[in-house]
Backbone as XML, in Angstrom:
<?xml version="1.0"?>
<chain id="A" units="angstrom">
  <residue number="1" name="UNK">
    <atom name="N" x="-17.038" y="7.031" z="21.377"/>
    <atom name="CA" x="-16.579" y="5.716" z="21.753"/>
    <atom name="C" x="-15.748" y="5.166" z="20.597"/>
  </residue>
  <residue number="2" name="UNK">
    <atom name="N" x="-14.549" y="4.687" z="20.904"/>
    <atom name="CA" x="-13.658" y="4.165" z="19.864"/>
    <atom name="C" x="-14.194" y="2.847" z="19.315"/>
  </residue>
  <residue number="3" name="UNK">
    <atom name="N" x="-13.715" y="2.501" z="18.129"/>
    <atom name="CA" x="-14.112" y="1.234" z="17.516"/>
    <atom name="C" x="-13.761" y="0.061" z="18.424"/>
  </residue>
  <residue number="4" name="UNK">
    <atom name="N" x="-12.579" y="0.128" z="19.046"/>
    <atom name="CA" x="-12.152" y="-0.943" z="19.947"/>
    <atom name="C" x="-13.146" y="-1.096" z="21.091"/>
  </residue>
  <residue number="5" name="UNK">
    <atom name="N" x="-13.547" y="0.028" z="21.686"/>
    <atom name="CA" x="-14.495" y="-0.008" z="22.801"/>
    <atom name="C" x="-15.838" y="-0.550" z="22.330"/>
  </residue>
  <residue number="6" name="UNK">
    <atom name="N" x="-16.298" y="-0.092" z="21.160"/>
    <atom name="CA" x="-17.567" y="-0.572" z="20.625"/>
    <atom name="C" x="-17.530" y="-2.080" z="20.384"/>
  </residue>
  <residue number="7" name="UNK">
    <atom name="N" x="-16.423" y="-2.562" z="19.818"/>
    <atom name="CA" x="-16.299" y="-3.997" z="19.555"/>
    <atom name="C" x="-16.312" y="-4.805" z="20.846"/>
  </residue>
  <residue number="8" name="UNK">
    <atom name="N" x="-15.582" y="-4.332" z="21.848"/>
    <atom name="CA" x="-15.516" y="-5.065" z="23.114"/>
    <atom name="C" x="-16.857" y="-5.024" z="23.837"/>
  </residue>
  <residue number="9" name="UNK">
    <atom name="N" x="-17.534" y="-3.859" z="23.824"/>
    <atom name="CA" x="-18.847" y="-3.760" z="24.471"/>
    <atom name="C" x="-19.845" y="-4.684" z="23.771"/>
  </residue>
  <residue number="10" name="UNK">
    <atom name="N" x="-19.853" y="-4.643" z="22.441"/>
    <atom name="CA" x="-20.759" y="-5.509" z="21.687"/>
    <atom name="C" x="-20.462" y="-6.976" z="21.913"/>
  </residue>
  <residue number="11" name="UNK">
    <atom name="N" x="-19.186" y="-7.320" z="21.880"/>
    <atom name="CA" x="-18.786" y="-8.712" z="22.104"/>
    <atom name="C" x="-19.124" y="-9.146" z="23.524"/>
  </residue>
  <residue number="12" name="UNK">
    <atom name="N" x="-18.949" y="-8.246" z="24.481"/>
    <atom name="CA" x="-19.261" y="-8.569" z="25.876"/>
    <atom name="C" x="-20.738" y="-8.879" z="26.043"/>
  </residue>
  <residue number="13" name="UNK">
    <atom name="N" x="-21.597" y="-8.052" z="25.432"/>
    <atom name="CA" x="-23.035" y="-8.280" z="25.528"/>
    <atom name="C" x="-23.405" y="-9.622" z="24.900"/>
  </residue>
  <residue number="14" name="UNK">
    <atom name="N" x="-22.831" y="-9.889" z="23.747"/>
    <atom name="CA" x="-23.078" y="-11.158" z="23.067"/>
    <atom name="C" x="-22.601" y="-12.329" z="23.916"/>
  </residue>
  <residue number="15" name="UNK">
    <atom name="N" x="-21.404" y="-12.192" z="24.472"/>
    <atom name="CA" x="-20.823" y="-13.277" z="25.269"/>
    <atom name="C" x="-21.586" y="-13.495" z="26.568"/>
  </residue>
  <residue number="16" name="UNK">
    <atom name="N" x="-22.076" y="-12.415" z="27.162"/>
    <atom name="CA" x="-22.886" y="-12.571" z="28.372"/>
    <atom name="C" x="-24.134" y="-13.388" z="28.062"/>
  </residue>
  <residue number="17" name="UNK">
    <atom name="N" x="-24.714" y="-13.133" z="26.902"/>
    <atom name="CA" x="-25.897" y="-13.893" z="26.508"/>
    <atom name="C" x="-25.561" y="-15.373" z="26.328"/>
  </residue>
  <residue number="18" name="UNK">
    <atom name="N" x="-24.347" y="-15.650" z="25.897"/>
    <atom name="CA" x="-23.925" y="-17.039" z="25.696"/>
    <atom name="C" x="-23.227" y="-17.634" z="26.913"/>
  </residue>
  <residue number="19" name="UNK">
    <atom name="N" x="-22.888" y="-16.779" z="27.892"/>
    <atom name="CA" x="-22.162" y="-17.255" z="29.060"/>
    <atom name="C" x="-20.690" y="-17.471" z="28.785"/>
  </residue>
  <residue number="20" name="UNK">
    <atom name="N" x="-20.111" y="-16.686" z="27.893"/>
    <atom name="CA" x="-18.711" y="-16.823" z="27.509"/>
    <atom name="C" x="-17.939" y="-15.615" z="28.010"/>
  </residue>
  <residue number="21" name="UNK">
    <atom name="N" x="-16.705" y="-15.825" z="28.432"/>
    <atom name="CA" x="-15.845" y="-14.736" z="28.881"/>
    <atom name="C" x="-15.443" y="-13.883" z="27.687"/>
  </residue>
  <residue number="22" name="UNK">
    <atom name="N" x="-15.798" y="-12.586" z="27.682"/>
    <atom name="CA" x="-15.514" y="-11.715" z="26.543"/>
    <atom name="C" x="-14.030" y="-11.454" z="26.362"/>
  </residue>
  <residue number="23" name="UNK">
    <atom name="N" x="-13.233" y="-11.567" z="27.424"/>
    <atom name="CA" x="-11.794" y="-11.361" z="27.257"/>
    <atom name="C" x="-11.189" y="-12.451" z="26.389"/>
  </residue>
  <residue number="24" name="UNK">
    <atom name="N" x="-11.781" y="-13.621" z="26.391"/>
    <atom name="CA" x="-11.299" y="-14.691" z="25.522"/>
    <atom name="C" x="-11.465" y="-14.303" z="24.060"/>
  </residue>
  <residue number="25" name="UNK">
    <atom name="N" x="-12.516" y="-13.563" z="23.748"/>
    <atom name="CA" x="-12.726" y="-13.124" z="22.379"/>
    <atom name="C" x="-11.697" y="-12.077" z="21.986"/>
  </residue>
  <residue number="26" name="UNK">
    <atom name="N" x="-11.344" y="-11.200" z="22.896"/>
    <atom name="CA" x="-10.443" y="-10.101" z="22.564"/>
    <atom name="C" x="-9.006" y="-10.568" z="22.372"/>
  </residue>
  <residue number="27" name="UNK">
    <atom name="N" x="-8.379" y="-11.128" z="23.411"/>
    <atom name="CA" x="-6.968" y="-11.489" z="23.302"/>
    <atom name="C" x="-6.723" y="-12.983" z="23.448"/>
  </residue>
  <residue number="28" name="UNK">
    <atom name="N" x="-7.759" y="-13.748" z="23.743"/>
    <atom name="CA" x="-7.539" y="-15.154" z="23.996"/>
    <atom name="C" x="-8.242" y="-16.063" z="23.015"/>
  </residue>
  <residue number="29" name="UNK">
    <atom name="N" x="-8.502" y="-15.572" z="21.822"/>
    <atom name="CA" x="-9.203" y="-16.390" z="20.842"/>
    <atom name="C" x="-8.404" y="-17.655" z="20.540"/>
  </residue>
  <residue number="30" name="UNK">
    <atom name="N" x="-9.120" y="-18.716" z="20.239"/>
    <atom name="CA" x="-8.487" y="-20.003" z="19.980"/>
    <atom name="C" x="-7.753" y="-20.037" z="18.647"/>
  </residue>
  <residue number="31" name="UNK">
    <atom name="N" x="-8.060" y="-19.124" z="17.768"/>
    <atom name="CA" x="-7.441" y="-19.079" z="16.449"/>
    <atom name="C" x="-6.992" y="-17.654" z="16.151"/>
  </residue>
  <residue number="32" name="UNK">
    <atom name="N" x="-5.891" y="-17.481" z="15.435"/>
    <atom name="CA" x="-5.489" y="-16.128" z="15.047"/>
    <atom name="C" x="-6.512" y="-15.492" z="14.115"/>
  </residue>
  <residue number="33" name="UNK">
    <atom name="N" x="-7.337" y="-16.311" z="13.476"/>
    <atom name="CA" x="-8.339" y="-15.805" z="12.552"/>
    <atom name="C" x="-9.642" y="-15.441" z="13.258"/>
  </residue>
  <residue number="34" name="UNK">
    <atom name="N" x="-9.758" y="-15.724" z="14.547"/>
    <atom name="CA" x="-10.906" y="-15.314" z="15.353"/>
    <atom name="C" x="-10.579" y="-14.066" z="16.157"/>
  </residue>
  <residue number="35" name="UNK">
    <atom name="N" x="-9.458" y="-13.464" z="15.896"/>
    <atom name="CA" x="-8.955" y="-12.355" z="16.687"/>
    <atom name="C" x="-9.008" y="-11.079" z="15.860"/>
  </residue>
  <residue number="36" name="UNK">
    <atom name="N" x="-9.355" y="-9.973" z="16.498"/>
    <atom name="CA" x="-9.355" y="-8.662" z="15.854"/>
    <atom name="C" x="-8.058" y="-7.968" z="16.247"/>
  </residue>
  <residue number="37" name="UNK">
    <atom name="N" x="-7.458" y="-7.281" z="15.295"/>
    <atom name="CA" x="-6.139" y="-6.684" z="15.500"/>
    <atom name="C" x="-6.169" y="-5.170" z="15.379"/>
  </residue>
  <residue number="38" name="UNK">
    <atom name="N" x="-5.122" y="-4.568" z="15.956"/>
    <atom name="CA" x="-4.866" y="-3.136" z="15.857"/>
    <atom name="C" x="-3.488" y="-2.960" z="15.226"/>
  </residue>
  <residue number="39" name="UNK">
    <atom name="N" x="-3.343" y="-1.933" z="14.383"/>
    <atom name="CA" x="-2.054" y="-1.629" z="13.763"/>
    <atom name="C" x="-1.194" y="-0.898" z="14.798"/>
  </residue>
  <residue number="40" name="UNK">
    <atom name="N" x="0.033" y="-1.380" z="15.042"/>
    <atom name="CA" x="0.876" y="-0.811" z="16.103"/>
    <atom name="C" x="1.969" y="0.114" z="15.586"/>
  </residue>
  <residue number="41" name="UNK">
    <atom name="N" x="2.113" y="0.227" z="14.271"/>
    <atom name="CA" x="3.081" y="1.161" z="13.676"/>
    <atom name="C" x="2.617" y="1.454" z="12.253"/>
  </residue>
  <residue number="42" name="UNK">
    <atom name="N" x="2.893" y="2.648" z="11.771"/>
    <atom name="CA" x="2.515" y="2.997" z="10.401"/>
    <atom name="C" x="3.088" y="1.979" z="9.420"/>
  </residue>
  <residue number="43" name="UNK">
    <atom name="N" x="2.260" y="1.524" z="8.502"/>
    <atom name="CA" x="2.677" y="0.564" z="7.477"/>
    <atom name="C" x="1.748" y="0.707" z="6.283"/>
  </residue>
  <residue number="44" name="UNK">
    <atom name="N" x="1.825" y="-0.212" z="5.353"/>
    <atom name="CA" x="0.979" y="-0.165" z="4.157"/>
    <atom name="C" x="0.228" y="-1.466" z="3.962"/>
  </residue>
  <residue number="45" name="UNK">
    <atom name="N" x="-0.985" y="-1.346" z="3.442"/>
    <atom name="CA" x="-1.750" y="-2.500" z="2.989"/>
    <atom name="C" x="-1.368" y="-2.699" z="1.525"/>
  </residue>
  <residue number="46" name="UNK">
    <atom name="N" x="-0.809" y="-3.872" z="1.212"/>
    <atom name="CA" x="-0.251" y="-4.121" z="-0.114"/>
    <atom name="C" x="-1.175" y="-5.005" z="-0.961"/>
  </residue>
  <residue number="47" name="UNK">
    <atom name="N" x="-0.945" y="-4.969" z="-2.260"/>
    <atom name="CA" x="-1.732" y="-5.765" z="-3.200"/>
    <atom name="C" x="-1.314" y="-7.233" z="-3.215"/>
  </residue>
  <residue number="48" name="UNK">
    <atom name="N" x="-0.100" y="-7.532" z="-2.771"/>
    <atom name="CA" x="0.422" y="-8.903" z="-2.784"/>
    <atom name="C" x="1.308" y="-9.117" z="-1.557"/>
  </residue>
  <residue number="49" name="UNK">
    <atom name="N" x="1.633" y="-10.358" z="-1.231"/>
    <atom name="CA" x="2.442" y="-10.623" z="-0.033"/>
    <atom name="C" x="3.871" y="-10.089" z="-0.105"/>
  </residue>
  <residue number="50" name="UNK">
    <atom name="N" x="4.415" y="-9.950" z="-1.306"/>
    <atom name="CA" x="5.808" y="-9.522" z="-1.444"/>
    <atom name="C" x="5.999" y="-8.086" z="-0.961"/>
  </residue>
  <residue number="51" name="UNK">
    <atom name="N" x="7.139" y="-7.853" z="-0.322"/>
    <atom name="CA" x="7.421" y="-6.548" z="0.292"/>
    <atom name="C" x="7.373" y="-5.390" z="-0.695"/>
  </residue>
  <residue number="52" name="UNK">
    <atom name="N" x="7.772" y="-5.572" z="-1.929"/>
    <atom name="CA" x="7.802" y="-4.474" z="-2.887"/>
    <atom name="C" x="6.534" y="-4.306" z="-3.703"/>
  </residue>
  <residue number="53" name="UNK">
    <atom name="N" x="5.473" y="-5.013" z="-3.351"/>
    <atom name="CA" x="4.256" y="-4.955" z="-4.161"/>
    <atom name="C" x="3.535" y="-3.616" z="-4.000"/>
  </residue>
  <residue number="54" name="UNK">
    <atom name="N" x="2.616" y="-3.354" z="-4.923"/>
    <atom name="CA" x="1.876" y="-2.092" z="-4.973"/>
    <atom name="C" x="1.139" y="-1.830" z="-3.654"/>
  </residue>
  <residue number="55" name="UNK">
    <atom name="N" x="1.209" y="-0.583" z="-3.197"/>
    <atom name="CA" x="0.509" y="-0.173" z="-1.977"/>
    <atom name="C" x="-0.946" y="0.137" z="-2.320"/>
  </residue>
  <residue number="56" name="UNK">
    <atom name="N" x="-1.871" y="-0.498" z="-1.595"/>
    <atom name="CA" x="-3.297" y="-0.221" z="-1.787"/>
    <atom name="C" x="-3.710" y="1.007" z="-0.987"/>
  </residue>
  <residue number="57" name="UNK">
    <atom name="N" x="-3.405" y="0.980" z="0.311"/>
    <atom name="CA" x="-3.699" y="2.120" z="1.191"/>
    <atom name="C" x="-2.699" y="2.115" z="2.340"/>
  </residue>
  <residue number="58" name="UNK">
    <atom name="N" x="-2.387" y="3.295" z="2.872"/>
    <atom name="CA" x="-1.556" y="3.319" z="4.079"/>
    <atom name="C" x="-2.387" y="2.889" z="5.286"/>
  </residue>
  <residue number="59" name="UNK">
    <atom name="N" x="-1.735" y="2.253" z="6.239"/>
    <atom name="CA" x="-2.372" y="1.889" z="7.508"/>
    <atom name="C" x="-1.663" y="2.668" z="8.605"/>
  </residue>
  <residue number="60" name="UNK">
    <atom name="N" x="-2.409" y="3.519" z="9.269"/>
    <atom name="CA" x="-1.833" y="4.334" z="10.328"/>
    <atom name="C" x="-1.803" y="3.581" z="11.647"/>
  </residue>
  <residue number="61" name="UNK">
    <atom name="N" x="-0.800" y="3.881" z="12.449"/>
    <atom name="CA" x="-0.735" y="3.348" z="13.812"/>
    <atom name="C" x="-2.051" y="3.675" z="14.507"/>
  </residue>
  <residue number="62" name="UNK">
    <atom name="N" x="-2.601" y="2.691" z="15.203"/>
    <atom name="CA" x="-3.858" y="2.890" z="15.916"/>
    <atom name="C" x="-5.093" y="2.464" z="15.142"/>
  </residue>
  <residue number="63" name="UNK">
    <atom name="N" x="-4.935" y="2.088" z="13.866"/>
    <atom name="CA" x="-6.075" y="1.592" z="13.094"/>
    <atom name="C" x="-6.594" y="0.324" z="13.768"/>
  </residue>
  <residue number="64" name="UNK">
    <atom name="N" x="-7.891" y="0.304" z="14.049"/>
    <atom name="CA" x="-8.499" y="-0.821" z="14.761"/>
    <atom name="C" x="-9.407" y="-1.619" z="13.838"/>
  </residue>
  <residue number="65" name="UNK">
    <atom name="N" x="-9.764" y="-2.796" z="14.277"/>
    <atom name="CA" x="-10.725" y="-3.619" z="13.554"/>
    <atom name="C" x="-10.148" y="-4.369" z="12.371"/>
  </residue>
  <residue number="66" name="UNK">
    <atom name="N" x="-8.853" y="-4.661" z="12.400"/>
    <atom name="CA" x="-8.213" y="-5.417" z="11.322"/>
    <atom name="C" x="-8.589" y="-6.893" z="11.488"/>
  </residue>
  <residue number="67" name="UNK">
    <atom name="N" x="-9.136" y="-7.481" z="10.437"/>
    <atom name="CA" x="-9.558" y="-8.881" z="10.466"/>
    <atom name="C" x="-8.593" y="-9.698" z="9.610"/>
  </residue>
  <residue number="68" name="UNK">
    <atom name="N" x="-7.978" y="-10.697" z="10.210"/>
    <atom name="CA" x="-7.027" y="-11.550" z="9.507"/>
    <atom name="C" x="-7.779" y="-12.622" z="8.728"/>
  </residue>
  <residue number="69" name="UNK">
    <atom name="N" x="-7.397" y="-12.813" z="7.459"/>
    <atom name="CA" x="-8.037" y="-13.817" z="6.603"/>
    <atom name="C" x="-7.188" y="-15.079" z="6.489"/>
  </residue>
  <residue number="70" name="UNK">
    <atom name="N" x="-5.902" y="-14.951" z="6.207"/>
    <atom name="CA" x="-4.975" y="-16.083" z="6.172"/>
    <atom name="C" x="-3.559" y="-15.540" z="6.183"/>
  </residue>
  <residue number="71" name="UNK">
    <atom name="N" x="-2.612" y="-16.411" z="6.490"/>
    <atom name="CA" x="-1.208" y="-15.985" z="6.582"/>
    <atom name="C" x="-0.295" y="-16.980" z="5.895"/>
  </residue>
  <residue number="72" name="UNK">
    <atom name="N" x="0.866" y="-16.494" z="5.560"/>
    <atom name="CA" x="1.960" y="-17.307" z="5.038"/>
    <atom name="C" x="3.092" y="-17.124" z="6.028"/>
  </residue>
  <residue number="73" name="UNK">
    <atom name="N" x="3.605" y="-18.025" z="6.624"/>
    <atom name="CA" x="3.312" y="-19.417" z="6.862"/>
    <atom name="C" x="2.069" y="-19.531" z="7.735"/>
  </residue>
  <residue number="74" name="UNK">
    <atom name="N" x="1.425" y="-20.685" z="7.624"/>
    <atom name="CA" x="0.237" y="-20.959" z="8.424"/>
    <atom name="C" x="0.620" y="-21.050" z="9.902"/>
  </residue>
  <residue number="75" name="UNK">
    <atom name="N" x="-0.334" y="-20.721" z="10.772"/>
    <atom name="CA" x="-0.114" y="-20.802" z="12.216"/>
    <atom name="C" x="-0.253" y="-22.239" z="12.708"/>
  </residue>
  <residue number="76" name="UNK">
    <atom name="N" x="0.461" y="-22.564" z="13.778"/>
    <atom name="CA" x="0.233" y="-23.787" z="14.528"/>
    <atom name="C" x="-0.877" y="-23.439" z="15.520"/>
  </residue>
  <residue number="77" name="UNK">
    <atom name="N" x="-2.068" y="-23.959" z="15.282"/>
    <atom name="CA" x="-3.220" y="-23.546" z="16.075"/>
    <atom name="C" x="-3.104" y="-23.927" z="17.542"/>
  </residue>
  <residue number="78" name="UNK">
    <atom name="N" x="-2.479" y="-25.034" z="17.835"/>
    <atom name="CA" x="-2.301" y="-25.421" z="19.241"/>
    <atom name="C" x="-1.395" y="-24.418" z="19.950"/>
  </residue>
  <residue number="79" name="UNK">
    <atom name="N" x="-0.305" y="-24.030" z="19.289"/>
    <atom name="CA" x="0.603" y="-23.045" z="19.886"/>
    <atom name="C" x="-0.104" y="-21.720" z="20.111"/>
  </residue>
  <residue number="80" name="UNK">
    <atom name="N" x="-0.974" y="-21.338" z="19.180"/>
    <atom name="CA" x="-1.715" y="-20.083" z="19.332"/>
    <atom name="C" x="-2.711" y="-20.201" z="20.484"/>
  </residue>
  <residue number="81" name="UNK">
    <atom name="N" x="-3.500" y="-21.271" z="20.488"/>
    <atom name="CA" x="-4.573" y="-21.428" z="21.469"/>
    <atom name="C" x="-4.050" y="-21.483" z="22.898"/>
  </residue>
  <residue number="82" name="UNK">
    <atom name="N" x="-2.898" y="-22.111" z="23.098"/>
    <atom name="CA" x="-2.381" y="-22.285" z="24.449"/>
    <atom name="C" x="-1.173" y="-21.413" z="24.746"/>
  </residue>
  <residue number="83" name="UNK">
    <atom name="N" x="-0.783" y="-20.588" z="23.791"/>
    <atom name="CA" x="0.385" y="-19.731" z="23.982"/>
    <atom name="C" x="0.043" y="-18.438" z="24.703"/>
  </residue>
  <residue number="84" name="UNK">
    <atom name="N" x="1.033" y="-17.856" z="25.325"/>
    <atom name="CA" x="0.863" y="-16.567" z="25.993"/>
    <atom name="C" x="0.757" y="-15.464" z="24.945"/>
  </residue>
  <residue number="85" name="UNK">
    <atom name="N" x="0.370" y="-14.275" z="25.380"/>
    <atom name="CA" x="0.288" y="-13.137" z="24.476"/>
    <atom name="C" x="1.651" y="-12.844" z="23.855"/>
  </residue>
  <residue number="86" name="UNK">
    <atom name="N" x="2.715" y="-12.969" z="24.638"/>
    <atom name="CA" x="4.054" y="-12.713" z="24.084"/>
    <atom name="C" x="4.418" y="-13.764" z="23.024"/>
  </residue>
  <residue number="87" name="UNK">
    <atom name="N" x="4.008" y="-15.010" z="23.219"/>
    <atom name="CA" x="4.274" y="-16.045" z="22.202"/>
    <atom name="C" x="3.462" y="-15.786" z="20.940"/>
  </residue>
  <residue number="88" name="UNK">
    <atom name="N" x="2.237" y="-15.306" z="21.111"/>
    <atom name="CA" x="1.414" y="-14.971" z="19.947"/>
    <atom name="C" x="2.039" y="-13.817" z="19.167"/>
  </residue>
  <residue number="89" name="UNK">
    <atom name="N" x="2.527" y="-12.829" z="19.893"/>
    <atom name="CA" x="3.194" y="-11.703" z="19.219"/>
    <atom name="C" x="4.427" y="-12.183" z="18.466"/>
  </residue>
  <residue number="90" name="UNK">
    <atom name="N" x="5.170" y="-13.119" z="19.043"/>
    <atom name="CA" x="6.353" y="-13.668" z="18.370"/>
    <atom name="C" x="5.945" y="-14.416" z="17.101"/>
  </residue>
  <residue number="91" name="UNK">
    <atom name="N" x="4.826" y="-15.125" z="17.145"/>
    <atom name="CA" x="4.337" y="-15.825" z="15.960"/>
    <atom name="C" x="3.957" y="-14.838" z="14.861"/>
  </residue>
  <residue number="92" name="UNK">
    <atom name="N" x="3.398" y="-13.699" z="15.241"/>
    <atom name="CA" x="3.002" y="-12.688" z="14.263"/>
    <atom name="C" x="4.209" y="-12.060" z="13.571"/>
  </residue>
  <residue number="93" name="UNK">
    <atom name="N" x="5.316" y="-11.935" z="14.282"/>
    <atom name="CA" x="6.492" y="-11.226" z="13.756"/>
    <atom name="C" x="7.073" y="-11.844" z="12.492"/>
  </residue>
  <residue number="94" name="UNK">
    <atom name="N" x="6.792" y="-13.103" z="12.239"/>
    <atom name="CA" x="7.431" y="-13.791" z="11.114"/>
    <atom name="C" x="6.445" y="-14.174" z="10.002"/>
  </residue>
  <residue number="95" name="UNK">
    <atom name="N" x="5.299" y="-13.502" z="9.949"/>
    <atom name="CA" x="4.293" y="-13.861" z="8.956"/>
    <atom name="C" x="3.835" y="-12.654" z="8.139"/>
  </residue>
  <residue number="96" name="UNK">
    <atom name="N" x="3.395" y="-12.948" z="6.931"/>
    <atom name="CA" x="2.713" y="-11.975" z="6.081"/>
    <atom name="C" x="1.281" y="-12.473" z="5.968"/>
  </residue>
  <residue number="97" name="UNK">
    <atom name="N" x="0.315" y="-11.577" z="6.181"/>
    <atom name="CA" x="-1.077" y="-12.014" z="6.225"/>
    <atom name="C" x="-1.967" y="-11.191" z="5.306"/>
  </residue>
  <residue number="98" name="UNK">
    <atom name="N" x="-2.979" y="-11.870" z="4.774"/>
    <atom name="CA" x="-4.036" y="-11.163" z="4.067"/>
    <atom name="C" x="-5.045" y="-10.738" z="5.124"/>
  </residue>
  <residue number="99" name="UNK">
    <atom name="N" x="-5.398" y="-9.459" z="5.110"/>
    <atom name="CA" x="-6.312" y="-8.906" z="6.103"/>
    <atom name="C" x="-7.388" y="-8.082" z="5.407"/>
  </residue>
  <residue number="100" name="UNK">
    <atom name="N" x="-8.422" y="-7.785" z="6.166"/>
    <atom name="CA" x="-9.457" y="-6.867" z="5.702"/>
    <atom name="C" x="-9.523" y="-5.717" z="6.687"/>
  </residue>
  <residue number="101" name="UNK">
    <atom name="N" x="-9.455" y="-4.499" z="6.147"/>
    <atom name="CA" x="-9.508" y="-3.291" z="6.967"/>
    <atom name="C" x="-10.494" y="-2.330" z="6.327"/>
  </residue>
  <residue number="102" name="UNK">
    <atom name="N" x="-11.530" y="-1.978" z="7.048"/>
    <atom name="CA" x="-12.530" y="-1.032" z="6.538"/>
    <atom name="C" x="-13.005" y="-1.405" z="5.135"/>
  </residue>
  <residue number="103" name="UNK">
    <atom name="N" x="-13.215" y="-2.691" z="4.892"/>
    <atom name="CA" x="-13.729" y="-3.158" z="3.616"/>
    <atom name="C" x="-12.686" y="-3.387" z="2.534"/>
  </residue>
  <residue number="104" name="UNK">
    <atom name="N" x="-11.438" y="-3.030" z="2.786"/>
    <atom name="CA" x="-10.366" y="-3.224" z="1.812"/>
    <atom name="C" x="-9.547" y="-4.448" z="2.201"/>
  </residue>
  <residue number="105" name="UNK">
    <atom name="N" x="-9.281" y="-5.311" z="1.227"/>
    <atom name="CA" x="-8.503" y="-6.527" z="1.461"/>
    <atom name="C" x="-7.120" y="-6.356" z="0.858"/>
  </residue>
  <residue number="106" name="UNK">
    <atom name="N" x="-6.108" y="-6.746" z="1.624"/>
    <atom name="CA" x="-4.737" y="-6.671" z="1.144"/>
    <atom name="C" x="-3.807" y="-7.391" z="2.101"/>
  </residue>
  <residue number="107" name="UNK">
    <atom name="N" x="-2.517" y="-7.205" z="1.890"/>
    <atom name="CA" x="-1.502" y="-7.913" z="2.666"/>
    <atom name="C" x="-0.713" y="-6.954" z="3.546"/>
  </residue>
  <residue number="108" name="UNK">
    <atom name="N" x="-0.310" y="-7.471" z="4.705"/>
    <atom name="CA" x="0.483" y="-6.688" z="5.650"/>
    <atom name="C" x="1.431" y="-7.632" z="6.385"/>
  </residue>
  <residue number="109" name="UNK">
    <atom name="N" x="2.599" y="-7.120" z="6.726"/>
    <atom name="CA" x="3.489" y="-7.883" z="7.598"/>
    <atom name="C" x="2.833" y="-7.926" z="8.971"/>
  </residue>
  <residue number="110" name="UNK">
    <atom name="N" x="2.596" y="-9.123" z="9.483"/>
    <atom name="CA" x="1.855" y="-9.278" z="10.736"/>
    <atom name="C" x="2.593" y="-8.703" z="11.937"/>
  </residue>
  <residue number="111" name="UNK">
    <atom name="N" x="3.885" y="-8.404" z="11.801"/>
    <atom name="CA" x="4.616" y="-7.782" z="12.910"/>
    <atom name="C" x="4.050" y="-6.407" z="13.244"/>
  </residue>
  <residue number="112" name="UNK">
    <atom name="N" x="3.255" y="-5.833" z="12.346"/>
    <atom name="CA" x="2.633" y="-4.537" z="12.587"/>
    <atom name="C" x="1.251" y="-4.660" z="13.220"/>
  </residue>
  <residue number="113" name="UNK">
    <atom name="N" x="0.842" y="-5.883" z="13.579"/>
    <atom name="CA" x="-0.476" y="-6.122" z="14.163"/>
    <atom name="C" x="-0.352" y="-6.599" z="15.599"/>
  </residue>
  <residue number="114" name="UNK">
    <atom name="N" x="-1.328" y="-6.218" z="16.409"/>
    <atom name="CA" x="-1.381" y="-6.686" z="17.793"/>
    <atom name="C" x="-2.826" y="-7.043" z="18.112"/>
  </residue>
  <residue number="115" name="UNK">
    <atom name="N" x="-3.052" y="-8.175" z="18.781"/>
    <atom name="CA" x="-4.425" y="-8.533" z="19.147"/>
    <atom name="C" x="-5.050" y="-7.445" z="20.013"/>
  </residue>
  <residue number="116" name="UNK">
    <atom name="N" x="-6.298" y="-7.095" z="19.692"/>
    <atom name="CA" x="-7.008" y="-6.067" z="20.468"/>
    <atom name="C" x="-7.552" y="-6.677" z="21.746"/>
  </residue>
</chain>
């Protein structure tokens, strides 16, 4: 079972206990920071937000379970909460974010992330 499947199954069980729609947790979270992401193209996890900064680890396409910590520029939470998936993807395209992947924290261009 893939990490994505495990996360969705676990979240679904939790949400059923709370009476919450699990799809809202996956792609419809109210905040970009409540959303789990997947890497959609090979890229690097960097030590700093700047494009030329030291590479910490490579991130392969298909890496799941990326947790966003904060971004530069900050998100408009209302636009995120009520925006379509395509609008959320457009918001990601113009940001650099600090993320955590498999216990490692670093920076990535958010255009390489997609909500799971």
